[in-house]
Structure formats: structure tokens, C-alpha cells
mmCIF file of C-alpha atoms in Angstrom:
data_model
loop_
_atom_site.group_PDB
_atom_site.id
_atom_site.type_symbol
_atom_site.label_atom_id
_atom_site.label_comp_id
_atom_site.label_asym_id
_atom_site.label_seq_id
_atom_site.Cartn_x
_atom_site.Cartn_y
_atom_site.Cartn_z
ATOM 1 C CA UNK A 22 18.898 -10.391 29.996
ATOM 2 C CA UNK A 23 20.737 -10.133 26.804
ATOM 3 C CA UNK A 24 21.678 -6.800 28.020
ATOM 4 C CA UNK A 25 24.834 -8.051 29.938
ATOM 5 C CA UNK A 26 26.014 -10.179 27.035
ATOM 6 C CA UNK A 27 25.911 -8.190 23.957
ATOM 7 C CA UNK A 28 25.965 -4.462 24.768
ATOM 8 C CA UNK A 29 23.098 -1.691 25.198
ATOM 9 C CA UNK A 30 22.857 -0.782 21.446
ATOM 10 C CA UNK A 31 22.036 -4.477 20.535
ATOM 11 C CA UNK A 32 19.837 -4.807 23.486
ATOM 12 C CA UNK A 33 18.069 -1.766 22.266
ATOM 13 C CA UNK A 34 17.665 -2.951 18.736
ATOM 14 C CA UNK A 35 16.105 -6.312 20.119
ATOM 15 C CA UNK A 36 13.616 -4.241 22.173
ATOM 16 C CA UNK A 37 12.370 -2.121 19.195
ATOM 17 C CA UNK A 38 12.042 -4.949 16.748
ATOM 18 C CA UNK A 39 10.358 -6.888 19.162
ATOM 19 C CA UNK A 40 7.558 -4.355 18.674
ATOM 20 C CA UNK A 41 6.900 -5.022 14.944
ATOM 21 C CA UNK A 42 3.774 -7.308 14.447
ATOM 22 C CA UNK A 43 4.893 -11.148 13.826
ATOM 23 C CA UNK A 44 7.995 -10.706 15.996
ATOM 24 C CA UNK A 45 7.960 -12.030 19.636
ATOM 25 C CA UNK A 46 10.836 -11.622 21.979
ATOM 26 C CA UNK A 47 12.484 -14.610 20.705
ATOM 27 C CA UNK A 48 12.154 -13.837 16.864
ATOM 28 C CA UNK A 49 13.613 -10.257 17.483
ATOM 29 C CA UNK A 50 16.574 -11.660 19.044
ATOM 30 C CA UNK A 51 17.128 -13.873 16.061
ATOM 31 C CA UNK A 52 16.412 -10.881 13.880
ATOM 32 C CA UNK A 53 18.683 -8.529 15.580
ATOM 33 C CA UNK A 54 21.556 -11.061 15.381
ATOM 34 C CA UNK A 55 20.848 -11.693 11.592
ATOM 35 C CA UNK A 56 21.075 -7.904 11.247
ATOM 36 C CA UNK A 57 24.427 -7.658 12.902
ATOM 37 C CA UNK A 58 25.911 -10.441 11.218
ATOM 38 C CA UNK A 59 25.069 -8.935 8.203
ATOM 39 C CA UNK A 60 26.051 -5.194 8.680
ATOM 40 C CA UNK A 61 26.859 -4.475 4.878
ATOM 41 C CA UNK A 62 24.176 -6.445 3.265
ATOM 42 C CA UNK A 63 21.252 -5.561 5.509
ATOM 43 C CA UNK A 64 21.772 -3.550 8.437
ATOM 44 C CA UNK A 65 23.374 -0.705 6.979
ATOM 45 C CA UNK A 66 20.659 -0.512 4.201
ATOM 46 C CA UNK A 67 17.730 -1.171 6.657
ATOM 47 C CA UNK A 68 18.947 1.854 8.733
ATOM 48 C CA UNK A 69 19.298 3.998 5.742
ATOM 49 C CA UNK A 70 15.949 3.023 4.380
ATOM 50 C CA UNK A 71 13.979 3.399 7.682
ATOM 51 C CA UNK A 72 15.712 6.966 8.090
ATOM 52 C CA UNK A 73 14.432 7.626 4.618
ATOM 53 C CA UNK A 74 10.927 6.504 5.089
ATOM 54 C CA UNK A 75 10.836 8.423 8.206
ATOM 55 C CA UNK A 76 11.899 11.430 6.509
ATOM 56 C CA UNK A 77 9.625 11.258 3.295
ATOM 57 C CA UNK A 78 6.341 9.551 4.671
ATOM 58 C CA UNK A 79 3.359 11.494 5.026
ATOM 59 C CA UNK A 80 -0.439 11.176 5.119
ATOM 60 C CA UNK A 81 -2.320 12.353 1.948
ATOM 61 C CA UNK A 82 -4.439 15.358 2.880
ATOM 62 C CA UNK A 83 -6.907 14.132 0.246
ATOM 63 C CA UNK A 84 -7.552 10.803 0.977
ATOM 64 C CA UNK A 85 -5.964 9.853 4.144
ATOM 65 C CA UNK A 86 -3.366 7.387 2.511
ATOM 66 C CA UNK A 87 0.034 7.072 3.565
ATOM 67 C CA UNK A 88 2.508 7.675 1.001
ATOM 68 C CA UNK A 89 5.928 9.591 0.094
ATOM 69 C CA UNK A 90 4.119 12.465 -1.406
ATOM 70 C CA UNK A 91 1.047 14.376 -0.724
ATOM 71 C CA UNK A 92 -1.233 14.320 -2.759
ATOM 72 C CA UNK A 93 -0.764 10.339 -2.653
ATOM 73 C CA UNK A 94 0.323 8.393 -5.560
ATOM 74 C CA UNK A 95 -3.407 7.309 -6.195
ATOM 75 C CA UNK A 96 -4.848 10.782 -5.722
ATOM 76 C CA UNK A 97 -2.330 12.135 -8.341
ATOM 77 C CA UNK A 98 -2.950 9.295 -10.788
ATOM 78 C CA UNK A 99 -4.466 10.533 -13.833
ATOM 79 C CA UNK A 100 -5.467 7.252 -15.001
ATOM 80 C CA UNK A 101 -7.782 6.664 -12.133
ATOM 81 C CA UNK A 102 -11.540 6.848 -12.258
ATOM 82 C CA UNK A 103 -12.424 9.399 -9.531
ATOM 83 C CA UNK A 104 -16.108 9.178 -9.940
ATOM 84 C CA UNK A 105 -15.925 6.094 -7.624
ATOM 85 C CA UNK A 106 -14.763 6.468 -4.208
ATOM 86 C CA UNK A 107 -13.436 3.138 -2.014
ATOM 87 C CA UNK A 108 -14.031 4.047 1.454
ATOM 88 C CA UNK A 109 -11.666 1.751 3.765
ATOM 89 C CA UNK A 110 -10.852 1.667 7.292
ATOM 90 C CA UNK A 111 -7.296 1.528 7.271
ATOM 91 C CA UNK A 112 -4.267 1.840 4.730
ATOM 92 C CA UNK A 113 -3.718 -1.845 5.004
ATOM 93 C CA UNK A 114 -7.113 -2.374 3.455
ATOM 94 C CA UNK A 115 -6.360 -0.167 0.891
ATOM 95 C CA UNK A 116 -3.160 -1.930 -0.003
ATOM 96 C CA UNK A 117 -4.908 -5.295 0.015
ATOM 97 C CA UNK A 118 -7.624 -4.167 -2.467
ATOM 98 C CA UNK A 119 -5.069 -2.565 -4.733
ATOM 99 C CA UNK A 120 -3.072 -6.059 -4.832
ATOM 100 C CA UNK A 121 -6.483 -7.673 -5.906
ATOM 101 C CA UNK A 122 -6.492 -4.968 -8.608
ATOM 102 C CA UNK A 123 -10.161 -4.840 -7.250
ATOM 103 C CA UNK A 124 -11.300 -1.343 -8.996
ATOM 104 C CA UNK A 125 -9.309 1.233 -10.432
ATOM 105 C CA UNK A 126 -10.824 4.000 -8.475
ATOM 106 C CA UNK A 127 -10.172 6.630 -5.925
ATOM 107 C CA UNK A 128 -9.886 5.795 -2.048
ATOM 108 C CA UNK A 129 -10.840 7.476 1.278
ATOM 109 C CA UNK A 130 -9.209 6.081 4.182
ATOM 110 C CA UNK A 131 -11.018 6.572 7.369
ATOM 111 C CA UNK A 132 -8.138 5.746 9.708
ATOM 112 C CA UNK A 133 -10.400 3.311 12.045
ATOM 113 C CA UNK A 134 -13.873 2.534 12.810
ATOM 114 C CA UNK A 135 -16.594 4.032 15.415
ATOM 115 C CA UNK A 136 -15.992 2.360 18.492
ATOM 116 C CA UNK A 137 -17.602 3.941 21.865
ATOM 117 C CA UNK A 138 -15.861 1.591 23.988
ATOM 118 C CA UNK A 139 -12.367 2.775 22.838
ATOM 119 C CA UNK A 140 -13.691 6.585 22.732
ATOM 120 C CA UNK A 141 -13.374 6.684 18.910
ATOM 121 C CA UNK A 142 -16.269 9.038 17.636
ATOM 122 C CA UNK A 143 -16.586 10.518 14.318
ATOM 123 C CA UNK A 144 -14.343 13.375 15.033
ATOM 124 C CA UNK A 145 -11.417 10.975 15.529
ATOM 125 C CA UNK A 146 -12.113 9.589 11.973
ATOM 126 C CA UNK A 147 -11.316 11.146 8.574
ATOM 127 C CA UNK A 148 -15.274 11.525 7.968
ATOM 128 C CA UNK A 149 -15.367 15.584 7.700
ATOM 129 C CA UNK A 150 -13.196 15.278 4.729
ATOM 130 C CA UNK A 151 -15.042 12.568 3.080
ATOM 131 C CA UNK A 152 -18.286 14.657 3.172
ATOM 132 C CA UNK A 153 -16.514 17.549 2.216
ATOM 133 C CA UNK A 154 -14.962 15.523 -0.922
ATOM 134 C CA UNK A 155 -18.622 14.389 -2.147
ATOM 135 C CA UNK A 156 -19.825 18.166 -1.575
ATOM 136 C CA UNK A 157 -16.776 19.097 -4.007
ATOM 137 C CA UNK A 158 -18.961 17.114 -6.551
ATOM 138 C CA UNK A 159 -17.800 14.629 -9.520
ATOM 139 C CA UNK A 160 -18.449 11.449 -7.478
ATOM 140 C CA UNK A 161 -21.075 9.030 -8.617
ATOM 141 C CA UNK A 162 -20.697 6.241 -6.559
ATOM 142 C CA UNK A 163 -19.213 5.295 -2.809
ATOM 143 C CA UNK A 164 -18.079 1.770 -2.018
ATOM 144 C CA UNK A 165 -18.282 1.333 1.755
ATOM 145 C CA UNK A 166 -15.585 -1.165 1.638
ATOM 146 C CA UNK A 167 -15.027 -1.401 5.725
ATOM 147 C CA UNK A 168 -14.756 -4.802 7.545
ATOM 148 C CA UNK A 169 -17.674 -7.095 7.915
ATOM 149 C CA UNK A 170 -17.368 -6.396 11.779
ATOM 150 C CA UNK A 171 -19.901 -4.831 13.983
ATOM 151 C CA UNK A 172 -17.792 -1.710 14.563
ATOM 152 C CA UNK A 173 -17.425 -1.762 10.708
ATOM 153 C CA UNK A 174 -21.094 -2.157 10.103
ATOM 154 C CA UNK A 175 -22.162 0.612 12.679
ATOM 155 C CA UNK A 176 -19.424 3.037 10.911
ATOM 156 C CA UNK A 177 -21.109 2.077 7.490
ATOM 157 C CA UNK A 178 -24.709 3.130 8.782
ATOM 158 C CA UNK A 179 -23.252 6.238 10.423
ATOM 159 C CA UNK A 180 -21.836 7.087 6.866
ATOM 160 C CA UNK A 181 -24.964 6.376 5.089
ATOM 161 C CA UNK A 182 -26.652 9.056 7.491
ATOM 162 C CA UNK A 183 -24.040 11.622 6.625
ATOM 163 C CA UNK A 184 -24.215 11.001 2.973
ATOM 164 C CA UNK A 185 -27.901 10.817 2.753
ATOM 165 C CA UNK A 186 -28.461 14.280 1.067
ATOM 166 C CA UNK A 187 -26.066 13.781 -1.776
ATOM 167 C CA UNK A 188 -27.487 12.314 -5.145
ATOM 168 C CA UNK A 189 -24.520 9.204 -5.008
ATOM 169 C CA UNK A 190 -24.967 5.652 -5.481
ATOM 170 C CA UNK A 191 -23.797 4.081 -2.244
ATOM 171 C CA UNK A 192 -22.712 0.286 -2.402
ATOM 172 C CA UNK A 193 -20.871 -2.210 -0.315
ATOM 173 C CA UNK A 194 -18.666 -5.463 -0.916
ATOM 174 C CA UNK A 195 -20.840 -8.571 -1.621
ATOM 175 C CA UNK A 196 -21.031 -11.121 1.454
ATOM 176 C CA UNK A 197 -20.340 -14.515 0.065
ATOM 177 C CA UNK A 198 -18.071 -17.726 0.160
ATOM 178 C CA UNK A 199 -14.406 -17.033 -0.164
ATOM 179 C CA UNK A 200 -12.976 -18.222 -3.314
ATOM 180 C CA UNK A 201 -11.168 -21.570 -2.469
ATOM 181 C CA UNK A 202 -13.244 -21.666 0.811
ATOM 182 C CA UNK A 203 -14.969 -24.869 1.889
ATOM 183 C CA UNK A 204 -18.548 -24.654 2.923
ATOM 184 C CA UNK A 205 -18.093 -26.949 6.108
ATOM 185 C CA UNK A 206 -15.874 -24.358 7.831
ATOM 186 C CA UNK A 207 -18.039 -21.325 6.883
ATOM 187 C CA UNK A 208 -20.340 -19.726 9.647
ATOM 188 C CA UNK A 209 -24.009 -19.628 9.144
ATOM 189 C CA UNK A 210 -24.270 -15.820 8.582
ATOM 190 C CA UNK A 211 -21.861 -16.208 5.441
ATOM 191 C CA UNK A 212 -23.790 -19.115 4.177
ATOM 192 C CA UNK A 213 -27.023 -17.398 4.320
ATOM 193 C CA UNK A 214 -26.036 -14.422 2.816
ATOM 194 C CA UNK A 215 -24.255 -16.263 -0.007
ATOM 195 C CA UNK A 216 -27.585 -18.422 -0.453
ATOM 196 C CA UNK A 217 -29.502 -15.085 -0.766
ATOM 197 C CA UNK A 218 -27.233 -13.683 -3.220
ATOM 198 C CA UNK A 219 -26.963 -16.745 -5.428
ATOM 199 C CA UNK A 220 -26.191 -15.945 -8.929
ATOM 200 C CA UNK A 221 -27.117 -18.017 -12.441
ATOM 201 C CA UNK A 222 -24.589 -20.570 -13.093
ATOM 202 C CA UNK B 13 3.189 -4.478 -6.469
ATOM 203 C CA UNK B 14 2.903 -2.173 -3.703
ATOM 204 C CA UNK B 15 5.414 -0.043 -5.515
ATOM 205 C CA UNK B 16 3.109 1.761 -7.518
ATOM 206 C CA UNK B 17 0.902 2.740 -4.632
ATOM 207 C CA UNK B 18 3.170 3.722 -1.865
ATOM 208 C CA UNK B 19 6.368 5.119 -3.165
ATOM 209 C CA UNK B 20 9.660 3.470 -3.648
ATOM 210 C CA UNK B 21 10.892 4.401 -0.114
ATOM 211 C CA UNK B 22 8.228 2.219 1.339
ATOM 212 C CA UNK B 23 8.699 -0.322 -1.202
ATOM 213 C CA UNK B 24 12.208 -0.435 -0.564
ATOM 214 C CA UNK B 25 11.671 -0.789 3.228
ATOM 215 C CA UNK B 26 9.016 -3.765 2.678
ATOM 216 C CA UNK B 27 11.879 -5.485 0.446
ATOM 217 C CA UNK B 28 14.809 -5.037 3.112
ATOM 218 C CA UNK B 29 12.165 -6.169 5.989
ATOM 219 C CA UNK B 30 11.427 -9.411 4.096
ATOM 220 C CA UNK B 31 15.001 -10.515 4.572
ATOM 221 C CA UNK B 32 14.517 -10.681 8.173
ATOM 222 C CA UNK B 33 14.131 -14.182 9.447
ATOM 223 C CA UNK B 34 10.636 -14.753 10.506
ATOM 224 C CA UNK B 35 9.242 -12.093 8.316
ATOM 225 C CA UNK B 36 7.946 -13.239 4.632
ATOM 226 C CA UNK B 37 6.653 -10.685 1.943
ATOM 227 C CA UNK B 38 3.301 -10.236 3.647
ATOM 228 C CA UNK B 39 4.446 -9.933 7.194
ATOM 229 C CA UNK B 40 7.201 -7.398 5.947
ATOM 230 C CA UNK B 41 4.297 -5.250 4.183
ATOM 231 C CA UNK B 42 2.265 -5.267 7.574
ATOM 232 C CA UNK B 43 5.403 -4.362 9.464
ATOM 233 C CA UNK B 44 6.351 -1.722 7.227
ATOM 234 C CA UNK B 45 2.703 -0.202 7.683
ATOM 235 C CA UNK B 46 3.345 -0.446 11.192
ATOM 236 C CA UNK B 47 6.153 1.257 11.099
ATOM 237 C CA UNK B 48 5.196 4.186 8.840
ATOM 238 C CA UNK B 49 2.071 4.797 11.125
ATOM 239 C CA UNK B 50 4.092 4.895 14.054
ATOM 240 C CA UNK B 51 7.098 7.255 12.879
ATOM 241 C CA UNK B 52 7.537 9.060 16.109
ATOM 242 C CA UNK B 53 7.381 6.040 18.578
ATOM 243 C CA UNK B 54 8.956 3.261 16.571
ATOM 244 C CA UNK B 55 10.187 4.137 12.914
ATOM 245 C CA UNK B 56 12.501 7.034 14.085
ATOM 246 C CA UNK B 57 13.869 5.108 16.906
ATOM 247 C CA UNK B 58 14.345 1.984 14.918
ATOM 248 C CA UNK B 59 16.299 3.793 12.282
ATOM 249 C CA UNK B 60 18.487 5.262 14.925
ATOM 250 C CA UNK B 61 19.066 2.068 16.937
ATOM 251 C CA UNK B 62 19.980 0.193 13.756
ATOM 252 C CA UNK B 63 22.447 3.157 12.450
ATOM 253 C CA UNK B 64 23.663 3.173 16.005
ATOM 254 C CA UNK B 65 24.307 -0.671 15.851
ATOM 255 C CA UNK B 66 25.720 -0.589 12.580
ATOM 256 C CA UNK B 67 28.145 2.127 13.871
ATOM 257 C CA UNK B 68 29.211 0.218 16.977
ATOM 258 C CA UNK B 69 28.790 -3.548 16.409
ATOM 259 C CA UNK B 70 32.354 -5.442 16.021
ATOM 260 C CA UNK B 71 33.370 -8.944 16.199
ATOM 261 C CA UNK B 72 35.488 -9.796 19.458
ATOM 262 C CA UNK B 73 38.904 -10.370 18.245
ATOM 263 C CA UNK B 74 39.496 -12.767 21.254
ATOM 264 C CA UNK B 75 36.687 -14.883 21.088
ATOM 265 C CA UNK B 76 34.758 -14.076 18.005
ATOM 266 C CA UNK B 77 31.442 -13.246 19.881
ATOM 267 C CA UNK B 78 29.493 -10.048 18.472
ATOM 268 C CA UNK B 79 29.369 -6.898 20.798
ATOM 269 C CA UNK B 80 29.627 -3.316 20.641
ATOM 270 C CA UNK B 81 33.048 -3.267 21.976
ATOM 271 C CA UNK B 82 36.154 -5.494 21.438
ATOM 272 C CA UNK B 83 37.304 -7.530 23.574
ATOM 273 C CA UNK B 84 33.518 -8.294 24.210
ATOM 274 C CA UNK B 85 31.414 -7.682 27.464
ATOM 275 C CA UNK B 86 32.258 -11.196 28.210
ATOM 276 C CA UNK B 87 35.839 -11.387 27.507
ATOM 277 C CA UNK B 88 36.353 -8.309 29.582
ATOM 278 C CA UNK B 89 34.160 -9.491 32.550
ATOM 279 C CA UNK B 90 36.460 -9.811 35.612
ATOM 280 C CA UNK B 91 34.098 -12.093 37.216
ATOM 281 C CA UNK B 92 34.212 -14.896 34.694
ATOM 282 C CA UNK B 93 35.823 -18.207 35.095
ATOM 283 C CA UNK B 94 38.482 -17.852 32.194
ATOM 284 C CA UNK B 95 39.737 -21.616 33.180
ATOM 285 C CA UNK B 96 36.903 -22.897 31.209
ATOM 286 C CA UNK B 97 36.422 -22.098 27.833
ATOM 287 C CA UNK B 98 32.908 -23.167 25.887
ATOM 288 C CA UNK B 99 33.206 -23.299 22.427
ATOM 289 C CA UNK B 100 30.163 -22.805 20.061
ATOM 290 C CA UNK B 101 29.417 -22.511 16.333
ATOM 291 C CA UNK B 102 27.641 -19.518 16.569
ATOM 292 C CA UNK B 103 26.896 -16.183 18.511
ATOM 293 C CA UNK B 104 23.018 -17.502 18.851
ATOM 294 C CA UNK B 105 24.359 -20.713 20.660
ATOM 295 C CA UNK B 106 26.509 -18.256 23.034
ATOM 296 C CA UNK B 107 23.173 -15.891 23.509
ATOM 297 C CA UNK B 108 21.142 -19.237 24.404
ATOM 298 C CA UNK B 109 23.709 -20.622 26.850
ATOM 299 C CA UNK B 110 23.927 -17.209 28.643
ATOM 300 C CA UNK B 111 20.142 -16.937 28.881
ATOM 301 C CA UNK B 112 20.214 -20.523 30.362
ATOM 302 C CA UNK B 113 22.914 -19.025 32.713
ATOM 303 C CA UNK B 114 24.389 -22.486 32.101
ATOM 304 C CA UNK B 115 28.021 -21.917 33.080
ATOM 305 C CA UNK B 116 29.696 -18.788 34.134
ATOM 306 C CA UNK B 117 32.711 -19.456 31.749
ATOM 307 C CA UNK B 118 34.468 -17.689 28.804
ATOM 308 C CA UNK B 119 33.611 -18.686 25.298
ATOM 309 C CA UNK B 120 34.901 -19.198 21.705
ATOM 310 C CA UNK B 121 32.807 -18.701 18.951
ATOM 311 C CA UNK B 122 33.647 -20.869 15.533
ATOM 312 C CA UNK B 123 31.486 -19.043 13.107
ATOM 313 C CA UNK B 124 30.280 -21.986 11.715
ATOM 314 C CA UNK B 125 31.244 -26.077 11.334
ATOM 315 C CA UNK B 126 33.181 -27.813 9.207
ATOM 316 C CA UNK B 127 31.118 -28.696 5.910
ATOM 317 C CA UNK B 128 33.334 -30.102 2.759
ATOM 318 C CA UNK B 129 29.899 -29.972 0.719
ATOM 319 C CA UNK B 130 29.892 -26.064 1.327
ATOM 320 C CA UNK B 131 33.415 -25.522 1.111
ATOM 321 C CA UNK B 132 33.889 -24.784 4.715
ATOM 322 C CA UNK B 133 37.439 -26.205 6.115
ATOM 323 C CA UNK B 134 39.151 -25.272 9.152
ATOM 324 C CA UNK B 135 40.569 -22.113 7.728
ATOM 325 C CA UNK B 136 37.096 -20.622 7.462
ATOM 326 C CA UNK B 137 36.288 -21.287 11.166
ATOM 327 C CA UNK B 138 37.991 -19.360 14.033
ATOM 328 C CA UNK B 139 39.867 -22.563 15.092
ATOM 329 C CA UNK B 140 43.299 -21.101 14.775
ATOM 330 C CA UNK B 141 42.586 -18.810 17.238
ATOM 331 C CA UNK B 142 41.064 -21.268 19.910
ATOM 332 C CA UNK B 143 44.517 -23.331 19.444
ATOM 333 C CA UNK B 144 46.108 -19.958 20.286
ATOM 334 C CA UNK B 145 44.054 -19.325 23.336
ATOM 335 C CA UNK B 146 44.777 -22.536 24.613
ATOM 336 C CA UNK B 147 48.503 -22.414 23.984
ATOM 337 C CA UNK B 148 48.438 -19.080 25.869
ATOM 338 C CA UNK B 149 47.655 -21.170 28.850
ATOM 339 C CA UNK B 150 45.472 -20.474 31.784
ATOM 340 C CA UNK B 151 42.672 -23.020 30.326
ATOM 341 C CA UNK B 152 42.008 -26.061 32.581
ATOM 342 C CA UNK B 153 38.551 -27.414 30.529
ATOM 343 C CA UNK B 154 37.221 -26.940 27.185
ATOM 344 C CA UNK B 155 33.405 -27.819 26.657
ATOM 345 C CA UNK B 156 32.733 -28.497 23.086
ATOM 346 C CA UNK B 157 29.074 -27.161 22.822
ATOM 347 C CA UNK B 158 28.494 -27.829 19.105
ATOM 348 C CA UNK B 159 25.225 -28.723 17.918
ATOM 349 C CA UNK B 160 24.458 -32.524 17.787
ATOM 350 C CA UNK B 161 24.310 -32.602 13.971
ATOM 351 C CA UNK B 162 26.858 -34.499 11.791
ATOM 352 C CA UNK B 163 28.781 -31.599 10.980
ATOM 353 C CA UNK B 164 28.583 -30.554 14.657
ATOM 354 C CA UNK B 165 30.288 -33.794 15.602
ATOM 355 C CA UNK B 166 32.881 -33.969 12.711
ATOM 356 C CA UNK B 167 33.939 -30.400 14.026
ATOM 357 C CA UNK B 168 34.067 -31.572 17.502
ATOM 358 C CA UNK B 169 36.262 -34.672 16.397
ATOM 359 C CA UNK B 170 38.441 -32.292 14.441
ATOM 360 C CA UNK B 171 38.957 -29.757 17.489
ATOM 361 C CA UNK B 172 39.727 -32.928 19.576
ATOM 362 C CA UNK B 173 42.816 -33.747 17.544
ATOM 363 C CA UNK B 174 43.972 -30.108 17.390
ATOM 364 C CA UNK B 175 43.870 -29.855 21.203
ATOM 365 C CA UNK B 176 45.260 -33.230 21.739
ATOM 366 C CA UNK B 177 48.951 -32.086 22.960
ATOM 367 C CA UNK B 178 47.420 -29.655 25.595
ATOM 368 C CA UNK B 179 46.926 -30.674 29.151
ATOM 369 C CA UNK B 180 43.438 -29.979 29.278
ATOM 370 C CA UNK B 181 40.100 -31.684 30.095
ATOM 371 C CA UNK B 182 37.663 -31.627 26.990
ATOM 372 C CA UNK B 183 34.170 -32.019 27.657
ATOM 373 C CA UNK B 184 30.842 -32.149 25.733
ATOM 374 C CA UNK B 185 27.400 -31.483 26.427
ATOM 375 C CA UNK B 186 25.381 -34.274 28.034
ATOM 376 C CA UNK B 187 22.774 -35.947 25.766
ATOM 377 C CA UNK B 188 19.496 -37.045 27.048
ATOM 378 C CA UNK B 189 15.556 -36.259 27.479
ATOM 379 C CA UNK B 190 14.989 -32.499 27.105
ATOM 380 C CA UNK B 191 13.440 -31.061 30.342
ATOM 381 C CA UNK B 192 9.548 -31.321 29.678
ATOM 382 C CA UNK B 193 9.705 -33.509 26.968
ATOM 383 C CA UNK B 194 7.832 -36.422 26.166
ATOM 384 C CA UNK B 195 9.580 -39.964 25.410
ATOM 385 C CA UNK B 196 6.941 -40.880 22.906
ATOM 386 C CA UNK B 197 8.093 -37.960 20.800
ATOM 387 C CA UNK B 198 11.852 -38.536 20.931
ATOM 388 C CA UNK B 199 14.045 -40.440 18.599
ATOM 389 C CA UNK B 200 15.762 -43.666 19.422
ATOM 390 C CA UNK B 201 19.103 -41.960 19.489
ATOM 391 C CA UNK B 202 18.299 -39.547 22.119
ATOM 392 C CA UNK B 203 16.340 -42.267 23.861
ATOM 393 C CA UNK B 204 19.322 -44.783 23.944
ATOM 394 C CA UNK B 205 21.822 -42.014 24.964
ATOM 395 C CA UNK B 206 19.574 -41.134 27.982
ATOM 396 C CA UNK B 207 19.411 -44.667 29.183
ATOM 397 C CA UNK B 208 23.005 -45.004 28.888
ATOM 398 C CA UNK B 209 23.633 -42.234 30.769
ATOM 399 C CA UNK B 210 21.099 -42.536 33.361
ATOM 400 C CA UNK B 211 21.660 -41.434 36.892
ATOM 401 C CA UNK B 212 20.627 -42.308 40.600
ATOM 402 C CA UNK B 213 17.048 -41.241 41.863
#
């Protein structure tokens, strides 16, 4: 619709912006207008930053993380405890755990979860490399930090099977009441889990 | 924070994305990750579209619209009724009226409203060119389609003064109940205006 009023370049910009998570057609239009009205401060720099990221971003061949170098910043960091490996579904989970400063360990990004319905089997995930890393030795503990969904738990059980022969500790994140959460709004599964894992005050 | 885990290029991308309207720091991070995981389908094309828009976007020297050509698509459109000029505050208002297919007329974009508090006087707005266009002749009606805010109305009155000597009809948008609106949620000013302007059923 805006095609006829603002030139194909702007229309294309709107269409591509609308594919970003959190932006719909309406907010993409607002974002595009915001950009073209701030060419020097924002549109130019953002175009440059995207081109640069597009040039430099790669997947870490060791752990599956996304970074501008390979091995990634975390795999290359000498200050990390490499004897512990945190297995996550996605890079966004890795970022979330890093923001929380949850554990100063190494990671392994699966790139998804097992999902027969969507045709995602073990071969589609970064599992073979995980087994390889464990076989290379030096790993004492694996924290399976997948989401608490059915697919996540299925994947966790599959990983347990794959790692059965190795002498390592396999752990998972604790279930419980979220910090700041109200009991009244929590589901029964979470409440039962929190009760079972209750700790001394 | 993400700086230490994902390289400066990605961090810069996140910072710039966070400046878009509708995206905060959290959603900018999600958008950046979405982009770097879809380099070929999205990041590359979007970088290209932005560079292209940055190259080609300009302000129409006739009406103040933003387009990839000057005069803009609307000013250059032979099918437009140029005897009617719709005066708007911003390009976003022009886009909104075009989406609504409100009137097949020409536009004039002021680029803001008078605001003594923010130091915006008549010289900061695209008003001189408006008077020039009217003086050039051929315009029968001017629709002052500024927002129904105090600044908008002040600007409208200022424009009335500036255009006083010309033999043209000056109109404004009707006040009334929004289509689909519930009376219960409308302010008294709108309801009074809608009642005063009531029409035959």
C-alpha cells in the first residue's frame, strides 16, 4: 500500500523490518520512517553494522555458539572452567545464562530440540559433536539446561542415553518457584517440584 | 553485557537496533540474534535494503515528503487533484491518510508543530514554502490536517493567519466519534464536538 507513495526502496525496507521478532507491519512502518528521517545518526550506521555483522558472524565449530570469531569468545576464554559443560537448546539460552552470570563454565549449543513432528532428529542437532567433546576428555560435569518443555525433556533423556558410557556427572537445572513469583499464579507441577526440593530456611 | 560473549560487531548491532521505536534492549537482543541466525534470508538483504534506502532517500523539495525521488511520487503523480492541499505535521500522518485513501489530493508536510517550549518557531517548519505554493496559484482548498493537540491547533491558527490574504477555502478534519469507538470511553470534548456536528440519519 505504501508502495505507491514512498518508493520501492522504502517499501522493501518496511517488508524486511516486519520480519524481525517484535515488529509487525505497523511498527515496521514506524521504524522505517524513524530510520529514513535519521539517516546520518541511525540508518547509515545500522546499515553498516548489519553489513559488518553479516561479514563477520560465524558459528563456533567447537560449541555451536554464534560469534564473530571461531572458536567463539567463550571457548577461547582461558578464564572459563572447561571441566563443566552447559548444554543449551539455543544461543539465546546461552546469552540468558551469561547475563545471569549463572556459572563460569563452557557451553554446548544444540541448535534446537528433538521434535519428530517437525522432523528434527538427532542428526539435525549438534549432538555428535557433544559426544565427541566428552570423549576428548577433561569434562567432569554436564549441566543439561534445556527448556522445561516436553521436547526439551525428551532431548535431555536422549542425551543421557548417549552419554551413558562416560564417567561424568550429569545434572539439570532445579525446578522451583521463580524469584519474585507469586504462588497463586504458578502451575501445580512447579509447586509440587518446589515442595519436593524444599530447602532448610 | 553481551559484549564479552558475542563480539563487538553483534553488540553494536544490538545497541543500534535498540534505538528503533518499539524495540527495547531486550527485544533488540532478540532481533539481533534472529538476524545473525538468518544471515542469508534476512541480515544480508536488510543490510542491503538499508544501504540502498540510505543512498536514495531524500526530502521532496516541493512538499517536504520523504521519498526516493524529488519531487516525490505524490507530487509527480499526474492523477492527483493538485487544487487541494492537505497540510500535515509529519510524513507518518501523510502515510496514515494515504493508507485510509482519505482524499486523492496533494500534500504539504510541515515537519512538526509550533512549540515555543521546545524552541520550534515558524522558521523551523516548512511554512514559507507552503505560502509560496499557495502564491503560485492553482490551489482552491487547503485541508489543515494537524493533530488535535494544543500545539497542532496553535499551528493551525498560525497557518490561517499566514494564508489570510489568499482566496482559498481553508478546512479542517471533522471532530467526532471514532468509527468503532465506544461513547463510554470518549472524552467530553469529543462527545460535545460529535453532538454539535451531528448529521441526519
